[in-house]
Structure formats: C-alpha cells, structure tokens
Amino acid sequence: MSIKALVWGENVHEHSNADVRALYPDGMHETIAAALTESTGIEASTATLQQPDHGLSAEVLEQTDVLLWWGHAAHGDVSEEVVDRVQQRVWEGMGLLVLHSAHFSKIFKRLMGTPCSLTWREAGEKERLWVINRSHPIAAGLDPWFELPQSEMYGEPFAVPEPMETVFTSWFEGGEVFRSGLTWQRGAGRIFYFGPGHETYPLYHDKNIRQVLRNAVHWAANSSPAWKGIENAPNRPTAEALEPIEQRGLSLHKDGEEGFR
Ligand code: ZN
C-alpha cells in the first residue's frame, strides 16, 4: 500500500514574485510533490491556502498519511478550525513534515508549545548540512555532509522543545550553526522539521533535499490504524479491574463516572 502524502503550499510568493515563479512555475508544492513521487511507495497530492478549507477538509485529512507544510507570508490567514483538525490528525497518527519558514506556522507552534523563533539572514550564503545521525532512516542514501551553494541562514537559538532526535546540523558561511533536521512525536504522530527551503533559491530542485523529503515521508508514515479518541481519558472502575482489588481510602469519584479531563 502506498503512503498518501499531501503537500500543503501557502502558494503566495509564487504569485507575487517573478523570481519565485521562475523557479517554481507550478508552485513549490507541485515541485515537492514531484520529488516525492520519484520514490516507489509514495502517492503525492497537493493542497493550497486559497482552496476551500485550505484544501484540508476532514475527508482529505482522513485519507492523508503524511502532511507536508510550507508557509511563510500568510501564517495568520490559516483558520484555527483547520489548525485544530490537523492537530487532531497528528495526535491520531498522521505524520507531519514542517518545511523551512513553517517554523512559525500556527500548527507547528501549537504542537511544540514554544515560540519556535530563530535567527536568520538572507545573504545567499553557502549552507553545509552535516548528517549527525548516520543510521537514521531520514538520512538514508546521503553522504556524511552535503552543501547548498545558496541558502537563507537560519541560526540558533531555535526555540523548540528538545527534540526526540537530531538528524542534521547546518553550518553557514557566515559562521552560524542550526539544528536543521529535528524529530518529535506528538500523540501518535511523528513530526520532522527540515530547515532548507527558502523560496528564492532552487532548493526543492536539489537532489539531496529531495532525497531527505522522500526519506522523511517514509519515516513519518504510521501504518497502524489511526488512534481515534486519543484525547479521551476514560475511568477504569475498581469493580472492573483485571485483578480483584478493594476500594481503599477516599475517592472523590464514583466508579465509572466521567472524570476530570
Ligand atoms: Zn526563507
């Protein structure tokens, strides 16, 4: 069974800037989707901010195994209702790849619970990505390091929670370093943040970047059934305990009642 990946693009710079449009005539989301389908086992489709429900209806999300998110200029235009829906699906097990300036997206900040701020500079400088977790599936097929001749500098401090794993660390020509490939789990869902992807450089045409995205989709896909109701906290009555136990001491709750959540 193929992994169903959905590439969400804010799709604003491609229409407002001729240089971005020249790099991505069909939009960054289409270029990213094309990179994913170079891998057997991934079916990729796209959605954009401008569509009804931003292309992220409950039905669409229900059919999505891994969602990729690129946003920058219009984070504030994303509806809270859609953010709630995406968060719920991540909790249930949908994978989420957060790309470049989506560090400031509503969904990423919500899932991290921290400012997600960083330092930055747009000087077209070289970025060298070091694979610092060589056996990680997201780094499969990569050399020990690779370079991007022109990139936007994203630097520390990156105000995110301590990650589950650090896959890449970047060095920039100007001297900064940045944890550019990080993983977390929220509920049943796997999350990967990947730094490179500034809109005015051809980064989503780069073969190593495309490899990372394919690898990350495979890593984030959860083949187990969605964990529906993960947000519920049901009471397990004393009388129904697997081993017989007696009620001791005081309880503010009656057996089986809906408790505080
Ligand atoms: Zn950027």
Tab-separated table of C-alpha atoms and ligand atoms in Angstrom:
chain	number	residue	atom	x	y	z
A	1	MET	CA	0.000	0.000	0.000
A	2	SER	CA	1.332	3.362	-0.987
A	3	ILE	CA	1.827	6.132	1.542
A	4	LYS	CA	-0.563	9.001	0.828
A	5	ALA	CA	1.383	12.241	1.156
A	6	LEU	CA	-0.263	15.649	0.870
A	7	VAL	CA	1.920	18.689	0.156
A	8	TRP	CA	0.349	21.888	1.507
A	9	GLY	CA	1.641	25.099	-0.031
A	10	GLU	CA	0.803	28.598	1.090
A	11	ASN	CA	1.182	29.484	-2.610
A	12	VAL	CA	1.665	33.244	-2.139
A	13	HIS	CA	5.256	34.081	-3.181
A	14	GLU	CA	4.804	32.155	-6.440
A	15	HIS	CA	2.121	34.677	-7.429
A	16	SER	CA	3.638	37.851	-6.013
A	17	ASN	CA	7.278	37.415	-7.075
A	18	ALA	CA	8.546	36.737	-10.614
A	19	ASP	CA	11.829	35.161	-9.412
A	20	VAL	CA	9.996	32.624	-7.277
A	21	ARG	CA	7.585	31.923	-10.108
A	22	ALA	CA	10.516	31.321	-12.486
A	23	LEU	CA	11.917	28.692	-10.093
A	24	TYR	CA	8.531	27.134	-9.385
A	25	PRO	CA	6.136	27.818	-12.289
A	26	ASP	CA	3.524	25.443	-10.886
A	27	GLY	CA	4.180	26.383	-7.251
A	28	MET	CA	6.645	24.971	-4.732
A	29	HIS	CA	4.064	22.425	-3.611
A	30	GLU	CA	3.971	20.834	-7.083
A	31	THR	CA	7.785	20.594	-7.234
A	32	ILE	CA	7.865	18.981	-3.797
A	33	ALA	CA	5.077	16.555	-4.753
A	34	ALA	CA	7.015	15.586	-7.878
A	35	ALA	CA	10.093	14.860	-5.734
A	36	LEU	CA	8.047	12.535	-3.538
A	37	THR	CA	6.645	10.527	-6.425
A	38	GLU	CA	10.192	9.702	-7.571
A	39	SER	CA	10.051	7.172	-4.752
A	40	THR	CA	8.132	3.966	-5.114
A	41	GLY	CA	5.562	3.670	-2.388
A	42	ILE	CA	4.505	7.329	-2.167
A	43	GLU	CA	1.414	8.854	-3.775
A	44	ALA	CA	1.582	12.628	-3.527
A	45	SER	CA	-1.133	15.233	-3.979
A	46	THR	CA	-1.246	18.954	-3.194
A	47	ALA	CA	-3.437	21.496	-1.410
A	48	THR	CA	-3.152	25.265	-1.041
A	49	LEU	CA	-4.253	28.048	1.277
A	50	GLN	CA	-6.598	29.513	-1.334
A	51	GLN	CA	-8.804	26.426	-1.654
A	52	PRO	CA	-11.970	25.995	0.431
A	53	ASP	CA	-10.874	24.771	3.888
A	54	HIS	CA	-7.325	25.463	2.601
A	55	GLY	CA	-7.685	22.096	0.824
A	56	LEU	CA	-7.655	20.402	4.235
A	57	SER	CA	-11.197	19.184	4.814
A	58	ALA	CA	-11.819	16.425	7.342
A	59	GLU	CA	-12.300	13.979	4.457
A	60	VAL	CA	-8.974	14.898	2.848
A	61	LEU	CA	-7.063	14.682	6.142
A	62	GLU	CA	-8.684	11.335	6.892
A	63	GLN	CA	-7.068	9.986	3.720
A	64	THR	CA	-3.649	11.537	4.436
A	65	ASP	CA	-0.776	9.552	5.974
A	66	VAL	CA	1.804	12.341	5.916
A	67	LEU	CA	1.186	16.082	5.534
A	68	LEU	CA	3.990	18.412	4.363
A	69	TRP	CA	3.592	22.106	5.262
A	70	TRP	CA	5.289	25.097	3.593
A	71	GLY	CA	4.168	28.548	4.754
A	72	HIS	CA	5.761	31.974	5.235
A	73	ALA	CA	3.843	35.147	4.392
A	74	ALA	CA	0.324	34.095	5.350
A	75	HIS	CA	0.551	32.072	8.568
A	76	GLY	CA	-2.117	34.372	10.064
A	77	ASP	CA	-4.584	33.551	7.273
A	78	VAL	CA	-4.754	29.864	8.225
A	79	SER	CA	-8.039	29.251	10.054
A	80	GLU	CA	-7.984	27.981	13.625
A	81	GLU	CA	-10.536	25.349	12.637
A	82	VAL	CA	-8.114	23.847	10.124
A	83	VAL	CA	-5.268	24.002	12.655
A	84	ASP	CA	-7.471	22.117	15.175
A	85	ARG	CA	-8.241	19.493	12.547
A	86	VAL	CA	-4.592	18.978	11.563
A	87	GLN	CA	-3.536	18.791	15.225
A	88	GLN	CA	-6.165	16.128	15.897
A	89	ARG	CA	-4.931	14.049	12.926
A	90	VAL	CA	-1.315	14.337	14.094
A	91	TRP	CA	-2.379	13.125	17.541
A	92	GLU	CA	-4.151	10.199	15.841
A	93	GLY	CA	-1.003	9.221	13.943
A	94	MET	CA	-0.695	11.326	10.781
A	95	GLY	CA	2.915	12.304	10.065
A	96	LEU	CA	3.815	15.993	9.657
A	97	LEU	CA	6.807	17.457	7.812
A	98	VAL	CA	7.355	21.115	8.675
A	99	LEU	CA	9.370	22.860	5.970
A	100	HIS	CA	11.630	25.926	6.261
A	101	SER	CA	9.661	29.055	7.287
A	102	ALA	CA	6.790	26.883	8.536
A	103	HIS	CA	8.695	27.013	11.839
A	104	PHE	CA	6.371	29.972	12.501
A	105	SER	CA	3.195	28.258	11.260
A	106	LYS	CA	0.251	28.042	13.651
A	107	ILE	CA	0.249	24.250	13.543
A	108	PHE	CA	3.956	23.885	14.405
A	109	LYS	CA	3.829	26.441	17.239
A	110	ARG	CA	0.699	24.735	18.579
A	111	LEU	CA	2.293	21.283	18.542
A	112	MET	CA	5.591	22.493	20.035
A	113	GLY	CA	4.135	24.870	22.636
A	114	THR	CA	7.180	27.151	22.382
A	115	PRO	CA	7.974	30.351	20.420
A	116	CYS	CA	9.754	28.392	17.602
A	117	SER	CA	11.826	31.530	16.913
A	118	LEU	CA	15.279	31.529	15.324
A	119	THR	CA	17.825	33.941	13.833
A	120	TRP	CA	18.054	34.481	10.079
A	121	ARG	CA	19.883	36.270	7.267
A	122	GLU	CA	19.095	36.366	3.570
A	123	ALA	CA	22.559	36.702	2.004
A	124	GLY	CA	22.611	33.797	-0.454
A	125	GLU	CA	25.385	32.139	1.537
A	126	LYS	CA	26.569	28.548	1.482
A	127	GLU	CA	24.939	26.031	3.852
A	128	ARG	CA	26.674	22.786	4.768
A	129	LEU	CA	24.417	20.128	6.268
A	130	TRP	CA	26.090	17.548	8.453
A	131	VAL	CA	24.374	14.216	8.911
A	132	ILE	CA	24.894	13.708	12.619
A	133	ASN	CA	22.644	10.649	12.970
A	134	ARG	CA	24.100	8.444	10.243
A	135	SER	CA	21.857	5.435	10.810
A	136	HIS	CA	18.618	7.436	10.853
A	137	PRO	CA	16.174	6.468	8.056
A	138	ILE	CA	15.759	10.149	7.133
A	139	ALA	CA	19.487	10.236	6.235
A	140	ALA	CA	19.426	7.060	4.132
A	141	GLY	CA	21.477	7.315	0.937
A	142	LEU	CA	23.137	10.607	1.853
A	143	ASP	CA	26.840	11.396	2.094
A	144	PRO	CA	28.207	12.363	5.533
A	145	TRP	CA	27.578	16.001	4.574
A	146	PHE	CA	26.232	17.947	1.625
A	147	GLU	CA	26.237	21.581	0.605
A	148	LEU	CA	23.758	24.049	-0.787
A	149	PRO	CA	25.583	26.810	-2.670
A	150	GLN	CA	22.962	29.416	-1.758
A	151	SER	CA	20.657	29.280	1.210
A	152	GLU	CA	18.971	31.510	3.759
A	153	MET	CA	20.785	31.376	7.100
A	154	TYR	CA	18.626	30.011	9.891
A	155	GLY	CA	20.555	30.047	13.160
A	156	GLU	CA	20.409	29.166	16.822
A	157	PRO	CA	18.880	29.676	19.237
A	158	PHE	CA	15.979	27.739	17.742
A	159	ALA	CA	13.292	27.962	20.438
A	160	VAL	CA	11.766	24.497	20.135
A	161	PRO	CA	11.454	21.738	22.741
A	162	GLU	CA	14.434	19.396	22.996
A	163	PRO	CA	13.854	17.074	20.011
A	164	MET	CA	13.435	13.312	20.054
A	165	GLU	CA	16.304	13.066	17.543
A	166	THR	CA	18.636	15.479	15.779
A	167	VAL	CA	19.317	14.238	12.252
A	168	PHE	CA	21.046	17.261	10.673
A	169	THR	CA	23.029	20.218	11.886
A	170	SER	CA	23.818	23.024	9.446
A	171	TRP	CA	26.841	25.299	9.239
A	172	PHE	CA	26.585	28.577	7.351
A	173	GLU	CA	29.255	30.551	5.545
A	174	GLY	CA	28.672	33.484	7.903
A	175	GLY	CA	29.565	31.311	10.902
A	176	GLU	CA	26.236	30.332	12.477
A	177	VAL	CA	25.048	26.811	13.179
A	178	PHE	CA	21.471	25.491	13.249
A	179	ARG	CA	19.787	22.220	14.164
A	180	SER	CA	18.226	21.874	10.707
A	181	GLY	CA	16.687	18.399	10.911
A	182	LEU	CA	14.782	17.521	14.081
A	183	THR	CA	12.120	14.974	15.051
A	184	TRP	CA	9.391	14.876	17.683
A	185	GLN	CA	6.369	12.745	18.441
A	186	ARG	CA	3.050	14.283	19.489
A	187	GLY	CA	0.335	11.801	20.399
A	188	ALA	CA	0.725	9.001	17.853
A	189	GLY	CA	2.105	11.322	15.161
A	190	ARG	CA	5.689	11.750	14.031
A	191	ILE	CA	6.930	15.244	13.205
A	192	PHE	CA	10.058	16.257	11.261
A	193	TYR	CA	11.271	19.840	10.879
A	194	PHE	CA	13.631	20.469	7.943
A	195	GLY	CA	15.336	23.854	7.563
A	196	PRO	CA	16.419	24.421	3.940
A	197	GLY	CA	13.684	25.613	1.573
A	198	HIS	CA	13.859	29.379	1.097
A	199	GLU	CA	11.685	30.394	-1.840
A	200	THR	CA	14.225	32.429	-3.863
A	201	TYR	CA	16.774	29.598	-4.234
A	202	PRO	CA	16.166	26.379	-6.209
A	203	LEU	CA	16.366	24.221	-3.083
A	204	TYR	CA	13.462	21.906	-3.863
A	205	HIS	CA	15.215	21.026	-7.121
A	206	ASP	CA	18.308	19.832	-5.192
A	207	LYS	CA	18.763	16.071	-5.286
A	208	ASN	CA	19.814	15.732	-1.652
A	209	ILE	CA	16.890	17.836	-0.410
A	210	ARG	CA	14.520	15.726	-2.492
A	211	GLN	CA	16.045	12.564	-1.034
A	212	VAL	CA	15.566	13.865	2.518
A	213	LEU	CA	11.906	14.673	1.831
A	214	ARG	CA	11.228	11.197	0.429
A	215	ASN	CA	13.029	9.542	3.325
A	216	ALA	CA	11.144	11.675	5.835
A	217	VAL	CA	7.752	10.782	4.338
A	218	HIS	CA	8.596	7.087	4.696
A	219	TRP	CA	9.800	7.663	8.284
A	220	ALA	CA	6.742	9.692	9.329
A	221	ALA	CA	4.144	7.330	7.860
A	222	ASN	CA	2.410	5.308	10.565
A	223	SER	CA	0.887	2.124	9.150
A	224	SER	CA	-1.068	1.401	12.355
A	225	PRO	CA	-4.751	2.348	12.382
A	226	ALA	CA	-5.417	5.924	13.478
A	227	TRP	CA	-5.721	6.253	17.275
A	228	LYS	CA	-9.251	7.613	17.380
A	229	GLY	CA	-10.205	9.087	20.747
A	230	ILE	CA	-6.579	9.549	21.864
A	231	GLU	CA	-7.713	12.753	23.621
A	232	ASN	CA	-10.174	10.879	25.872
A	233	ALA	CA	-9.299	9.796	29.437
A	234	PRO	CA	-11.819	7.097	30.429
A	235	ASN	CA	-12.237	5.926	34.039
A	236	ARG	CA	-11.383	2.272	34.763
A	237	PRO	CA	-13.846	1.297	37.543
A	238	THR	CA	-12.440	-0.548	40.571
A	239	ALA	CA	-15.053	-3.282	40.152
A	240	GLU	CA	-13.833	-3.943	36.623
A	241	ALA	CA	-10.093	-4.086	37.409
A	242	LEU	CA	-8.366	-7.062	35.740
A	243	GLU	CA	-7.192	-8.309	39.144
A	244	PRO	CA	-9.635	-8.118	42.069
A	245	ILE	CA	-8.890	-5.090	44.236
A	246	GLU	CA	-10.801	-3.365	47.039
A	247	GLN	CA	-11.609	0.290	47.161
A	248	ARG	CA	-9.419	1.827	49.886
A	249	GLY	CA	-9.422	5.314	51.234
A	250	LEU	CA	-11.298	8.224	49.899
A	251	SER	CA	-12.209	8.823	46.270
A	252	LEU	CA	-13.890	11.951	45.008
A	253	HIS	CA	-15.198	9.972	42.043
A	254	LYS	CA	-17.858	7.323	41.659
A	255	ASP	CA	-16.849	4.209	39.757
A	256	GLY	CA	-17.202	4.682	36.028
A	257	GLU	CA	-18.148	8.337	36.097
A	258	GLU	CA	-16.725	10.763	33.594
A	259	GLY	CA	-13.805	12.262	35.417
A	260	PHE	CA	-11.904	15.494	35.163
A	261	ARG	CA	-10.096	15.738	31.864
B	1	ZN	ZN	13.020	31.846	3.891
